[in-house]
Short mmCIF file of C-alpha atoms in Angstrom, two decimals:
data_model
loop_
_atom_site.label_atom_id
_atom_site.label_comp_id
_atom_site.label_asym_id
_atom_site.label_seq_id
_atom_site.Cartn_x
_atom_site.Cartn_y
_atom_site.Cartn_z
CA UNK D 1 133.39 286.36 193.26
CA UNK D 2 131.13 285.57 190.23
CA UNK D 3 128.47 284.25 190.01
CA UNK D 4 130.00 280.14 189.04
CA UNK D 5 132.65 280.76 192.31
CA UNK D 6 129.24 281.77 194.53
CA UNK D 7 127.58 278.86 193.71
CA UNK D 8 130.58 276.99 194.02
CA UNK D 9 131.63 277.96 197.42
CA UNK D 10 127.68 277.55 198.66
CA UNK D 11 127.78 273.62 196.75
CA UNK D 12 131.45 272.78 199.39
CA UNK D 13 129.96 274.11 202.17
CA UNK D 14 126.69 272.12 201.92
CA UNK D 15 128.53 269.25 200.90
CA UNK D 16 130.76 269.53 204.18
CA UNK D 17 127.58 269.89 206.35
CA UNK D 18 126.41 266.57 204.78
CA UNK D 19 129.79 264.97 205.47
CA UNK D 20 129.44 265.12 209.01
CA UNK D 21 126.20 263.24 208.91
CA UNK D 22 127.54 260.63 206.29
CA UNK D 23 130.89 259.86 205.60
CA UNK D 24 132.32 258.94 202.44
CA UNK D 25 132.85 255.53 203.21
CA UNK D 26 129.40 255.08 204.68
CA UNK D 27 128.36 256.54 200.63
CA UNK D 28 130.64 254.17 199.73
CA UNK D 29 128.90 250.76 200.89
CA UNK D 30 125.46 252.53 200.09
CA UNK D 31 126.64 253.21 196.35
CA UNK D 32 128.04 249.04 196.47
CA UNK D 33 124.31 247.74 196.56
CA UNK D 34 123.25 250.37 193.72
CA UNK D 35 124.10 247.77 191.27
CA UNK D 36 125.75 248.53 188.26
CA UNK D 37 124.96 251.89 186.18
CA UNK D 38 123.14 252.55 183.52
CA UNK D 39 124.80 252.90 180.13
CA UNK D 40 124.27 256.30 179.26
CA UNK D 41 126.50 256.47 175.83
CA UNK D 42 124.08 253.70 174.48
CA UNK D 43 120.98 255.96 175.74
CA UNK D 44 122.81 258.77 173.89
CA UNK D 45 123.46 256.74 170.70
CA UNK D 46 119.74 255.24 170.06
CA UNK D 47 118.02 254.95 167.49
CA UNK D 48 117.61 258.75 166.47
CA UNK D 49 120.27 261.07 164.59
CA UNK D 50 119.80 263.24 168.02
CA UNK D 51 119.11 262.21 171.74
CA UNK D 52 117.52 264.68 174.21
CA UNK D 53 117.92 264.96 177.59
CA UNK D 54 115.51 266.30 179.43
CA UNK D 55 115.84 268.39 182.78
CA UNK D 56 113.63 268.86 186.02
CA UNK D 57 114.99 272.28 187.59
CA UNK D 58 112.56 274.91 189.51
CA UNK D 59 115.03 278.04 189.19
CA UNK D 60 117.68 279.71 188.21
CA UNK D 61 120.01 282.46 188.99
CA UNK D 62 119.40 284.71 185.71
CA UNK D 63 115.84 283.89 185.91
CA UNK D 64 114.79 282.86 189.42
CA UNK D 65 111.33 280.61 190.01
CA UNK D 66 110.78 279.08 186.79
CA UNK D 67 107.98 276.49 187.88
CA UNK D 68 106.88 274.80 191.25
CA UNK D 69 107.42 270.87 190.20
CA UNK D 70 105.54 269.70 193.41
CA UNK D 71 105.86 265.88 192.30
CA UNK D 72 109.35 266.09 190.76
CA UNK D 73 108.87 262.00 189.87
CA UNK D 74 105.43 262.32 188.14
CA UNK D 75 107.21 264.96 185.67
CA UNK D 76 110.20 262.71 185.09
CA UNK D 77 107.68 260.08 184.05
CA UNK D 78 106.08 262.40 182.15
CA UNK D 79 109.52 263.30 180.04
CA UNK D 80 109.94 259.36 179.75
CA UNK D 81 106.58 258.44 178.38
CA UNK D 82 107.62 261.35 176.43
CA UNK D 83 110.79 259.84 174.55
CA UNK D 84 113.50 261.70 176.47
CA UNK D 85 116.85 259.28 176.84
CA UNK D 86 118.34 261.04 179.56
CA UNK D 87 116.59 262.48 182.45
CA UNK D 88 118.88 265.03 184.38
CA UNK D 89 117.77 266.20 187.83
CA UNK D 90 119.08 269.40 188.99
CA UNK D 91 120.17 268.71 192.98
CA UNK D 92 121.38 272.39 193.82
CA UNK D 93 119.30 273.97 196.51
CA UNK D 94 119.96 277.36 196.82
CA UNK D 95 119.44 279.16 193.13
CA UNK D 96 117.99 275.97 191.80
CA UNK D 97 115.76 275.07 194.32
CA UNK D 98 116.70 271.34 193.76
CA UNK D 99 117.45 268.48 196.10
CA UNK D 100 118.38 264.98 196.07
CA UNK D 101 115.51 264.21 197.73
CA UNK D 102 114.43 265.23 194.47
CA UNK D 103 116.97 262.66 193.08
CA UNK D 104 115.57 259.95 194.99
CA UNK D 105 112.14 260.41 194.13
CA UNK D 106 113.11 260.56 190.49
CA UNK D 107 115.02 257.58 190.56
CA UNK D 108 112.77 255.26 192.20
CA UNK D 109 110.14 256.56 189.22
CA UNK D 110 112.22 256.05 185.96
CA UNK D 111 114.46 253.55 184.00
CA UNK D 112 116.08 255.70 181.77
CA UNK D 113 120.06 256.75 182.57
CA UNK D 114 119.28 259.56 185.50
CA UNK D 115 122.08 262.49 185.96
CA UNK D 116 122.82 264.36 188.78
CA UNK D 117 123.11 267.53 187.39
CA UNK D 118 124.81 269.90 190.29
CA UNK D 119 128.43 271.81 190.99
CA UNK D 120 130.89 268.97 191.79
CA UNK D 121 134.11 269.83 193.01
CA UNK D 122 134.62 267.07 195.43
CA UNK D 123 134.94 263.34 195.52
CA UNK D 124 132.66 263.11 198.35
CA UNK D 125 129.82 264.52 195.62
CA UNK D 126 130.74 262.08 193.07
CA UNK D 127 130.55 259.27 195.16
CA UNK D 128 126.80 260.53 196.68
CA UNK D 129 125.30 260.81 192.63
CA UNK D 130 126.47 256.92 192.42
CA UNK D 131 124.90 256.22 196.21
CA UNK D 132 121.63 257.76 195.08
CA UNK D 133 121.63 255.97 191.81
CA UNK D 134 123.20 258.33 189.65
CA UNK D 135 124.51 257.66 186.24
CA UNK D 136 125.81 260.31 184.92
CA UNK D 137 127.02 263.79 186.90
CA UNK D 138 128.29 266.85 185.22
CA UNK D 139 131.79 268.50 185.83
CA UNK D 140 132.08 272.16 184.67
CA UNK D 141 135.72 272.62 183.14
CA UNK D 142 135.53 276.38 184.26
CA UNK D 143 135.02 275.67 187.97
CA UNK D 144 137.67 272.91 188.12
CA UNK D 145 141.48 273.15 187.81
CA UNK D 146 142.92 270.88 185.32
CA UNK D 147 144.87 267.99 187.45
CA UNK D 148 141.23 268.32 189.69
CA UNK D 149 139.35 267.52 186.01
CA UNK D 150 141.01 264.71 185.42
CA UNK D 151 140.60 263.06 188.89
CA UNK D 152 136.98 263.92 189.09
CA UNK D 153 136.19 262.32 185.39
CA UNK D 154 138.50 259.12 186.01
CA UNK D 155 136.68 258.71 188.96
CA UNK D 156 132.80 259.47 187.88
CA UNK D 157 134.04 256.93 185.20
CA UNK D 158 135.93 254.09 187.82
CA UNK D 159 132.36 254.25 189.33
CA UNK D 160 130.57 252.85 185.95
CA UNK D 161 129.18 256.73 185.65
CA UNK D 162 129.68 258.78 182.75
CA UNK D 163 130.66 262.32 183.33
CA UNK D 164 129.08 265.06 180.88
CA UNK D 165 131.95 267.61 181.15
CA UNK D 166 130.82 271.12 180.34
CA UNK D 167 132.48 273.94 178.35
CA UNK D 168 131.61 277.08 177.19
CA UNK D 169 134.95 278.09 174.74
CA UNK D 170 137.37 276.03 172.14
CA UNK D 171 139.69 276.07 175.11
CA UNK D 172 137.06 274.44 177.84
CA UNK D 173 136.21 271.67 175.24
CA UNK D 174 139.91 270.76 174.50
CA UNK D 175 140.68 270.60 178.63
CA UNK D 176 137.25 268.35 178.49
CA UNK D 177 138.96 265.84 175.91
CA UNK D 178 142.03 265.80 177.73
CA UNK D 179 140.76 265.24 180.78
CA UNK D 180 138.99 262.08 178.93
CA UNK D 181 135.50 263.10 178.40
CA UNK D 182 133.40 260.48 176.81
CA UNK D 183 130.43 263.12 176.68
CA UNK D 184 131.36 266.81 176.41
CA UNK D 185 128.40 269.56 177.03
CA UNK D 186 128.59 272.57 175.01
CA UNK D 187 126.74 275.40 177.34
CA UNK D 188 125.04 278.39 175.33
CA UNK D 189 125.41 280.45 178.90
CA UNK D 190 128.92 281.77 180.80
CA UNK D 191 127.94 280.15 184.15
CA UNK D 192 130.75 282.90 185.74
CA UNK D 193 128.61 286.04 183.65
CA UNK D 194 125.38 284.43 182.96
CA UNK D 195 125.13 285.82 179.71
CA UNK D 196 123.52 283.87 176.67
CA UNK D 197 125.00 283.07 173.45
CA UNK D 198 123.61 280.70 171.09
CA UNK D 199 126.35 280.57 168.52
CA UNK D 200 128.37 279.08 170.98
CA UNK D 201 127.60 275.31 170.10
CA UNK D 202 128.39 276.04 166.48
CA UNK D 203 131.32 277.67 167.11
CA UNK D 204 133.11 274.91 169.18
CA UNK D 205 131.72 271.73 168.15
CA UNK D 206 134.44 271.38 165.42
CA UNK D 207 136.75 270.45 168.09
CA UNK D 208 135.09 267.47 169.27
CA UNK D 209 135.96 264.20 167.72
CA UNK D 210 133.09 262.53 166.17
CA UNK D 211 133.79 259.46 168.74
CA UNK D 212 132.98 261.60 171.68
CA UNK D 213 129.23 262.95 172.67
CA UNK D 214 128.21 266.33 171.97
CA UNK D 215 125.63 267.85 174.14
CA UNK D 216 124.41 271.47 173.11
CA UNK D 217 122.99 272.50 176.62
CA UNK D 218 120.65 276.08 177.30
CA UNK D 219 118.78 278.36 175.29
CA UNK D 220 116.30 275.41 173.78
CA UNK D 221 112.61 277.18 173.62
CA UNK D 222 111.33 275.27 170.74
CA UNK D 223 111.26 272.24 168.66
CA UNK D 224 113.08 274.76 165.45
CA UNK D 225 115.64 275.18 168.33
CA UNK D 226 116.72 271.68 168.53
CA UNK D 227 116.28 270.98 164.75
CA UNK D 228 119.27 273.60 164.82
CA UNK D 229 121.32 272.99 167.04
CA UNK D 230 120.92 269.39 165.79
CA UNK D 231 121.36 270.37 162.17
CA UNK D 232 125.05 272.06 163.53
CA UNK D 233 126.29 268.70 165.27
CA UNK D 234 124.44 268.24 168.40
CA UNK D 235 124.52 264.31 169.34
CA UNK D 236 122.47 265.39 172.24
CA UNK D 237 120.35 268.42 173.45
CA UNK D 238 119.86 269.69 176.52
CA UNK D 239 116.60 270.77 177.59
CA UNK D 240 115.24 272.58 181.04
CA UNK D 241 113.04 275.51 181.26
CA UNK D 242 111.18 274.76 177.83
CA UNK D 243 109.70 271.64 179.25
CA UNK D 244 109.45 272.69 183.08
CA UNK D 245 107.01 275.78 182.18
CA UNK D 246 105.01 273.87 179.76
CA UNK D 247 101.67 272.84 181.02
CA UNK D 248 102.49 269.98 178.78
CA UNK D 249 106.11 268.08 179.20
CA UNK D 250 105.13 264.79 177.63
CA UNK D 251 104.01 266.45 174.64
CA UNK D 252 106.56 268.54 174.69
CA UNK D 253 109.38 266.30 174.88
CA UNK D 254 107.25 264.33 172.31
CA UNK D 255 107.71 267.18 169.83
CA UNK D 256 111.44 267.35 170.97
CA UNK D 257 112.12 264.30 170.22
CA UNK D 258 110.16 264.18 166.99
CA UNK D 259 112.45 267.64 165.78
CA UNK D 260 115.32 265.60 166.75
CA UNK D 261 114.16 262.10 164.73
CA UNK D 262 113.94 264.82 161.37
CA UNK D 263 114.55 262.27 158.91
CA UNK D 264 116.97 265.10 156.74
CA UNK D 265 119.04 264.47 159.87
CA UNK D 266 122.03 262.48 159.18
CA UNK D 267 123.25 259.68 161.98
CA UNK D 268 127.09 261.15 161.27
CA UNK D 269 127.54 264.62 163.29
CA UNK D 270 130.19 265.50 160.40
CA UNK D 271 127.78 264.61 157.72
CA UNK D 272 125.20 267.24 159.19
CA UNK D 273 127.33 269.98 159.79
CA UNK D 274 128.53 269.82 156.07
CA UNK D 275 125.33 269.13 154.72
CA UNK D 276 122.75 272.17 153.91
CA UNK D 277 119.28 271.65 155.96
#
């Protein structure tokens, strides 16, 4: 197996040990008194030419530890006072080191849109980001066959979720759009290879209509790095280990945000791309 299938297979069977403690129609009745969710393609669309989402994760497998975050909802808070739009929390435990105890924490500590940013395969998952107060989850086209796609974002999207549907080729992005992605993420790393490639966005983003959210995602060290992927047609950026192993996020998603607001960034994705920065 590679290395997407490995965490894959780990994701089911943790999901399947939390089943039998919590059914899906106990998540179900839980996820009823969440109230309705936020609007996340408003958060997206604000009032700067580029959003950022910012993203509380401890490891990974390419890199292992990355930082300790022992108060996971004093650093959201932190990346909120700090301008982010969208906060995602990374819920896999074992090469992320997340939780959604992590989730919950972060939740109860924020207003922004939250995401639940884990490997869902399964309705039962979908259903349990709502439940905690999720409102947004990400589905990885790669992991996910295309009829299971399609189920998975009409149902994140039933729920009053939006679903940030990842790609990583021309091919992954058009499944995304058929599969109705309202928000499609654009990943700079092959989650099956974990090898980096920061052309990627560039390369794909042509593909995505300019109604529909595009989310460069990985790679991000620097505030130059999201004044170019912003300057190639990013709507959103994605940002994890840059603000998680600075010793200051609110600044740092400060100057994020501030790369992002560059006034020779045009609101119109198309305009940008054509336009020399």
């Amino acid at each position: 197996m590679n290395m997407l299938q490995t965490i894959v297979a780990k994701a089911l069977a943790d999901m399947h040990d939390r089943e039998k403690c919590v059914s899906m129609e106990q998540l179900k009745q839980v996820a009823c008194h969440q109230g309705e969710a936020r609007n996340v393609i408003a958060a997206l669309k604000g009032s700067a030419a580029v959003s950022i989402i910012a993203e509380l994760k401890r490891a990974c497998p390419e890199k292992g530890d990355l930082a300790p975050i022992p108060d996971p909802a004093e650093l959201a808070g932190q990346y909120e006072a700090g301008g982010a739009s969208v906060i995602s929390c990374v819920t896999e435990h074992h090469f992320y080191k997340g939780s959604l105890e992590d989730f919950r924490q972060v939740r109860a500590n924020v207003d922004i849109p939250l995401m639940r940013k884990d490997f869902i395969v399964h309705p039962y998952q979908v259903h349990e980001a709502r439940a905690y107060g999720a409102d947004m989850v990400t589905l990885i086209v790669k992991a996910l066959p295309q009829n299971a796609l399609v189920a998975l974002v009409e149902r994140t999207h039933s729920l009053g979720m939006t679903a940030l549907v990842e790609a990583h080729s021309r091919l992954e992005a058009l499944r995304a759009l058929e599969a109705g992605a309202k928000v499609v993420g654009i990943n700079a790393r092959d989650l099956a290879t974990m090898d980096m490639n920061m052309e990627n966005f560039a390369q794909i983003v042509d593909v995505i209509p300019e109604g529909v959210v595009a989310v460069a995602e990985s790679g991000v060290r620097s505030a130059r790095d999201v004044f170019d992927y912003a300057s190639q047609g990013a709507d959103a950026i994605m940002i994890g280990e840059a603000l998680v192993t600075t010793g200051e996020p609110r600044q740092t998603v400060a100057d994020m945000v501030a790369a992002a607001s560059h006034p020779a960034l045009d609101r119109s994705r198309r305009a940008r791309i054509a336009k020399e920065i």
